[in-house]
Amino acid sequence: MSSTEIGYIRKELPEKIKTIGLTLFVVGTALGIIGFLIDPQRASLSYLVTFMFLVSIGVGSLFLVALEYAVGADWSTPFRRISEFLAAVIPFLIILVIPLLFNLKYIFPWTHKSIVDSSVMLKGKTPYLNVPFFIIRSIGIFLIWWVFYYFIIRNSRKQDTTKDQYLTKKNINISSGFIPVFGISITAIAFDWMMSLEPNWFSTIFGVYYFSGTVWCALAALTLIVILLNEHGYLHSKIKSEHYYTLGLLMFAFTVFWAYIAFSQYLLIWYADLPDETIWFMHRWVGGWKVVSLAIVFTHFIFPFFYLLSYNVKMQAKKLKFIAIWILCAHFLDLYWLVMPGMSTNGYQYSFSWMDLVFPVAAVGLIILIFKSLSHKYNLLPIGDPKLQRGLDFHL
Amino acid sequence: MNENKVLHSVAALFDTPDKIINAARKVKDAGYTMFDVNTSYPVHGMDKAMGLGQSKIGYVTLFFGFAGAVFIFLFMGWSMAINYPYIVGGKPFFPYQAFIPITFEVTVLCGSIATVVGMLAVFFNLPFLSHPIHGSNYIKEVSVDKFGVVIEAEDPLFDKNKVFEFFKNLGAGKIEFIYEPEKQAIKILQPKFIVFLAVVAALTSFSTYFTLNKLMYIVPFNWMDNQKKSNPQSETNFFYDGYAMRTPVEGTVARGFMPYPFHEQALPSEPLANPTLPTKQILKIGQEKFLTFCSPCHGNYAEGVSRLMGQFPPGPTLHSAKIIGYSDGMIYNIITNGQNAMPSYAYQIPREQRWAIIDYIRVLQRAQNPKPSDFQAIKELNKESGKNVVN
């Protein structure tokens, strides 16, 4: 235990958390490996959904950190560390992507020569959509993210001991560089890993669509963890409902932003009514997918919108915790809905599989483990940050 | 200080945001209710310090926002699907997807306008042209770099000297007594001011027009405006005659249109069948059109009594045995092509209405020569409805 002049008392998170994280991770991973052995095709697709979820959490959180630096926000400084810990998923992405890279043929139709040869459109796309370039792109982007993560987080942690204000300035510059890079790279990742599942289809707004969900999901994870930690006194007594309110406000904003983008994509396709474009929605409007599509509208927009509209809800930790969990689930459902119906393009028949639930369990376990081990080494508050006091004194 | 003036309030100035927050909290805790704080920029945490509750303005926004959304959605639905059903772009009559952008925008529009108007009218009590503190030194200071609090004389706890002492104890920099101003005429109706408004309106309109339509009219981005096509009613050098609008090829027939086969022939060589049934609705149309077009020459009951007072050869009665014997097609031919002195009505009366007129003429003829069974039928109808059906 150590105390600082800003009144932060460092406490170790209980060991129980590690046990929970480890159990989830080990059980999830073990079952996942069995899944890969039984049915590698189905397992790769399930794994892809969870992988994209981890990308959302990791790079979404790094974006929130960069955003805070770039715009000079101080209200979120007291819990920037939480986002930094979540962004620690980024270095793991390079390892986590490996099982996917070995199973590309099960995931992407454009890896099959016969399918490419049968379509003029796909032939034209081969300079971009080919296996070597695809792998280079993905690994390259994960590396770029990792480099930005490394520098931003290193400066932030160094500040805890040196209290050097110049580090904040440095991070502002790095963050301002990261944001445009992030904009382009997240688009490329969304195009590569999800849009190319149905390679004949294209939508230029698809990257923005994924981005909106990414930030939404990272915000929800942040809110959930901040509230849980603060309720048990691990953060700071000055973090109060007004901070929660602002987090709720941002979640609300991104709920609307997502709806705006999702609808923009839908409306143009609906208006033009071209078979090449509508086919993507048709795949999501057959059989049970119709229910899932409607459920997305409800869970991803209508419910969170009306729920978060109220001032009182945003001021209450308990209600925010609920909607944060809801949002995490809704984002997962959204990713599932983006990935799974495309299966038919690759000649498979969709059916629900137990594996779809196994990988998220492992992912949650992994996040808990990462979080626990980082919180063991570093402060939960950026105690050297010059903006911290203002952040703690934040009023509406 | 002027003694015969009415005291409005006592105001105190503070130097920092922290001091004003503290002062506001103390004033609230001392039990004052009629007080206000003036700062040159929003000070966070002030609402709480002053003990203000959650503003009600959000409900105004919510209500009008949703009212706007519901109204515009239903309005678009009504106008596109009910009032004037019309297919646009091959979409259904009720293309709710297409309504959403407009619904969204009207929601925002109504919500924001209602917020501003509600704020001004209800929460700021406007029109409120002059506040006593406007003339004071105090307002000058708080609009530059000071933070001030005023306690009004109407407060039940107000006592001039006590408040003065209270402010002094809080560490106020300057304390000022503010008096009610003398009544003034309403300045807003002065001609100078109205001319000023008109000039502002004219300038704004012109500069908006100039910026949007002249300055910002960037040539590379007018693909929609300049398309490679000819507009109706315009010239083109694509066609030899220079007209952009083309006439259809000779003999073109519009969809669903049956041309009249006996055009400009004296008599139909074979009878045309009347495509309408003498229903009540059709007869009503027939009656209306007959009274409009035929009755001036042939009389209201087709009895041949012209209203034209000899300025035109009177139309003969249509109750003669000859006309009764005419087929419907024959009469149709006369209406369409005219006959001797009677002009053609092909351009005034659409085809269905010509047939309806004929149905009506048949009714008039039958009414002149009723059969016994008709009397029987009318009697029964009268009994049923209790009124005279003949009319």
XYZ file of C-alpha atoms in Angstrom, chain A residues 115-394:
280
model
C -14.560 -19.335 -56.827
C -12.333 -16.465 -57.976
C -12.259 -17.749 -61.547
C -16.029 -17.887 -61.685
C -16.467 -14.192 -61.004
C -15.201 -11.231 -63.022
C -15.544 -9.059 -59.953
C -13.305 -11.311 -57.846
C -10.727 -11.597 -60.589
C -10.508 -7.823 -60.621
C -10.017 -7.771 -56.888
C -7.132 -10.253 -56.748
C -4.395 -7.577 -56.621
C -5.805 -6.677 -53.215
C -7.501 -9.856 -52.073
C -4.753 -12.433 -52.208
C -3.349 -14.470 -49.348
C 0.203 -13.058 -49.096
C -0.895 -9.418 -49.238
C -3.722 -10.157 -46.823
C -1.342 -11.596 -44.246
C 1.136 -8.751 -44.683
C -1.632 -6.203 -44.239
C -3.044 -7.755 -41.100
C 0.277 -8.333 -39.387
C 1.478 -4.905 -40.489
C -1.546 -3.171 -39.031
C -1.319 -5.074 -35.750
C 2.347 -4.107 -35.567
C 1.598 -0.446 -36.222
C -1.019 -0.495 -33.480
C 1.423 -2.175 -31.194
C 4.074 0.489 -31.835
C 1.628 3.276 -31.025
C 0.404 1.361 -27.987
C 3.972 0.859 -26.835
C 4.944 4.508 -26.982
C 1.768 6.005 -25.586
C 1.597 3.571 -22.698
C 5.311 3.778 -21.933
C 5.139 7.563 -21.621
C 2.023 7.359 -19.505
C 3.586 4.873 -17.097
C 6.867 6.736 -16.911
C 4.953 9.781 -15.753
C 3.837 7.941 -12.617
C 7.361 8.117 -11.266
C 8.934 11.085 -13.039
C 5.865 13.374 -12.935
C 7.318 14.900 -16.085
C 4.676 17.111 -17.728
C 6.552 17.014 -21.003
C 5.502 13.373 -21.394
C 1.885 14.493 -21.717
C 2.898 16.784 -24.536
C 4.753 13.962 -26.241
C 1.719 11.735 -25.929
C -0.499 14.417 -27.409
C 1.702 14.382 -30.499
C 1.768 10.602 -30.740
C -1.990 10.428 -30.256
C -2.631 12.997 -32.943
C -0.598 10.814 -35.250
C -2.401 7.674 -34.160
C -5.945 8.853 -34.804
C -5.706 9.183 -38.617
C -3.661 5.982 -38.799
C -6.339 4.295 -36.720
C -9.051 5.580 -39.049
C -7.430 4.004 -42.083
C -6.246 0.820 -40.425
C -9.559 -0.016 -38.741
C -11.217 0.366 -42.141
C -8.702 -2.014 -43.661
C -9.229 -4.537 -40.851
C -13.004 -4.331 -41.202
C -12.790 -4.718 -44.984
C -10.328 -7.589 -44.801
C -11.679 -9.659 -41.964
C -15.409 -9.114 -42.272
C -16.415 -7.523 -45.551
C -14.359 -9.935 -47.632
C -16.323 -12.856 -46.178
C -18.751 -12.037 -48.963
C -16.174 -10.771 -51.431
C -18.538 -9.736 -54.196
C -20.237 -7.301 -51.909
C -18.781 -3.946 -50.962
C -19.786 -0.972 -48.891
C -17.461 1.975 -48.442
C -18.966 2.869 -45.081
C -18.265 -0.569 -43.644
C -15.096 0.558 -41.862
C -16.930 3.390 -40.148
C -19.625 0.925 -39.158
C -17.108 -1.288 -37.412
C -15.373 1.738 -35.888
C -18.598 2.982 -34.295
C -19.187 -0.407 -32.685
C -15.561 -0.645 -31.602
C -15.576 2.580 -29.637
C -19.011 1.817 -28.227
C -17.788 -1.526 -26.963
C -14.533 -0.107 -25.541
C -16.545 2.552 -23.702
C -18.865 -0.045 -22.230
C -15.933 -2.152 -21.040
C -14.349 0.956 -19.509
C -17.568 1.988 -17.769
C -18.168 -1.467 -16.376
C -14.664 -1.826 -14.972
C -14.487 1.725 -13.598
C -17.736 1.286 -11.735
C -16.836 -2.161 -10.411
C -13.416 -1.013 -9.206
C -14.647 2.238 -7.750
C -17.511 0.590 -5.903
C -14.986 -1.545 -4.092
C -12.687 1.377 -3.393
C -9.825 0.555 -5.732
C -9.890 3.871 -7.547
C -10.479 7.184 -5.832
C -13.167 8.522 -3.533
C -13.498 11.597 -5.735
C -14.653 9.586 -8.739
C -18.410 9.931 -8.506
C -21.649 9.835 -10.404
C -20.738 12.879 -12.473
C -17.881 10.936 -14.020
C -20.218 8.012 -14.650
C -22.709 10.388 -16.189
C -20.158 11.562 -18.733
C -19.259 7.979 -19.633
C -22.957 7.251 -20.052
C -23.262 10.304 -22.239
C -20.500 9.070 -24.534
C -22.075 5.626 -24.728
C -25.319 7.323 -25.659
C -23.554 9.372 -28.313
C -22.011 6.284 -29.857
C -25.328 4.439 -29.737
C -26.736 7.145 -31.953
C -23.595 7.317 -34.063
C -23.731 3.591 -34.748
C -27.397 3.814 -35.695
C -26.664 6.725 -37.988
C -23.906 4.829 -39.780
C -25.751 1.510 -39.883
C -28.803 3.195 -41.316
C -26.765 5.181 -43.830
C -25.382 1.914 -45.131
C -28.801 0.307 -45.271
C -30.657 3.242 -46.807
C -28.403 3.641 -49.826
C -28.497 -0.060 -50.583
C -32.244 -0.126 -50.120
C -32.714 2.860 -52.403
C -30.489 1.701 -55.240
C -31.873 -1.833 -54.946
C -29.048 -3.393 -56.958
C -28.776 -7.173 -56.672
C -25.007 -7.008 -56.086
C -25.550 -4.905 -52.999
C -28.852 -6.117 -51.594
C -27.592 -9.692 -51.497
C -25.732 -8.918 -48.273
C -28.935 -7.895 -46.544
C -30.816 -10.753 -48.160
C -28.411 -13.178 -46.509
C -29.360 -11.553 -43.225
C -33.084 -11.621 -43.910
C -33.612 -15.332 -44.532
C -34.925 -17.732 -41.942
C -33.832 -17.077 -38.388
C -31.450 -14.316 -39.449
C -34.449 -12.053 -39.870
C -35.025 -12.298 -36.132
C -31.354 -11.615 -35.443
C -31.400 -8.580 -37.742
C -34.397 -7.150 -35.924
C -32.785 -8.019 -32.609
C -29.732 -5.979 -33.643
C -31.922 -2.954 -34.294
C -33.451 -3.376 -30.877
C -30.410 -4.307 -28.794
C -27.903 -2.105 -30.553
C -30.023 1.004 -30.885
C -33.609 1.230 -29.656
C -33.154 -0.113 -26.154
C -29.825 1.581 -25.288
C -31.093 4.818 -26.839
C -34.185 5.085 -24.704
C -32.445 3.683 -21.666
C -29.536 6.116 -21.768
C -31.729 9.081 -22.679
C -32.582 9.704 -19.060
C -30.376 11.855 -16.856
C -31.115 9.754 -13.801
C -30.000 6.518 -15.409
C -26.669 8.006 -16.389
C -26.125 9.183 -12.812
C -26.650 5.717 -11.299
C -23.767 3.279 -11.153
C -26.009 0.228 -10.974
C -28.024 1.090 -14.061
C -24.894 1.977 -16.008
C -23.333 -1.364 -15.114
C -26.369 -3.087 -16.549
C -26.289 -1.200 -19.830
C -22.518 -1.646 -20.110
C -22.939 -5.428 -19.998
C -25.844 -5.115 -22.408
C -23.696 -3.130 -24.840
C -20.858 -5.639 -24.700
C -23.326 -8.422 -25.546
C -24.983 -6.340 -28.261
C -21.645 -5.612 -29.891
C -20.791 -9.305 -29.823
C -24.137 -10.096 -31.422
C -23.454 -7.455 -34.047
C -20.117 -9.041 -34.940
C -21.733 -12.468 -35.027
C -24.346 -11.090 -37.399
C -21.668 -9.552 -39.609
C -19.627 -12.748 -39.863
C -21.872 -15.791 -39.752
C -24.449 -15.301 -42.540
C -21.570 -14.944 -45.016
C -20.772 -18.611 -44.558
C -23.045 -19.590 -47.401
C -20.788 -17.731 -49.862
C -18.103 -20.223 -48.959
C -20.478 -23.116 -49.542
C -21.329 -23.952 -45.921
C -24.649 -24.265 -44.211
C -25.053 -22.190 -41.059
C -26.125 -23.774 -37.816
C -25.572 -22.645 -34.255
C -22.616 -24.300 -32.562
C -21.480 -24.594 -28.955
C -18.145 -23.190 -30.094
C -19.745 -19.776 -30.551
C -19.977 -19.562 -26.761
C -16.625 -21.105 -25.943
C -14.318 -18.546 -27.468
C -15.904 -15.499 -25.803
C -15.400 -17.233 -22.461
C -11.714 -17.602 -23.190
C -11.580 -13.973 -24.356
C -13.143 -12.680 -21.138
C -10.694 -14.825 -19.186
C -7.802 -13.405 -21.170
C -8.884 -9.824 -20.566
C -9.235 -10.474 -16.841
C -5.790 -12.072 -16.694
C -4.151 -9.220 -18.574
C -5.919 -6.689 -16.396
C -5.004 -8.414 -13.182
C -1.343 -8.793 -14.000
C -1.037 -5.161 -15.173
C -2.831 -3.851 -12.101
C -0.320 -5.784 -10.033
C 2.554 -3.896 -11.654
C 1.092 -0.432 -12.221
C -1.139 2.113 -10.520
C -4.804 2.134 -11.427
C -4.631 5.929 -11.626
C -2.087 7.893 -13.676
C -0.800 9.562 -10.529
C 1.824 11.651 -12.307
C -0.539 13.143 -14.861
C -0.856 16.937 -14.534
C -4.535 16.711 -15.541
C -5.425 14.212 -12.837
C -6.413 16.669 -10.111
C -8.692 18.540 -12.487
C -10.170 15.247 -13.572
C -10.922 14.262 -10.016
C -12.491 17.657 -9.295
C -14.670 17.318 -12.368
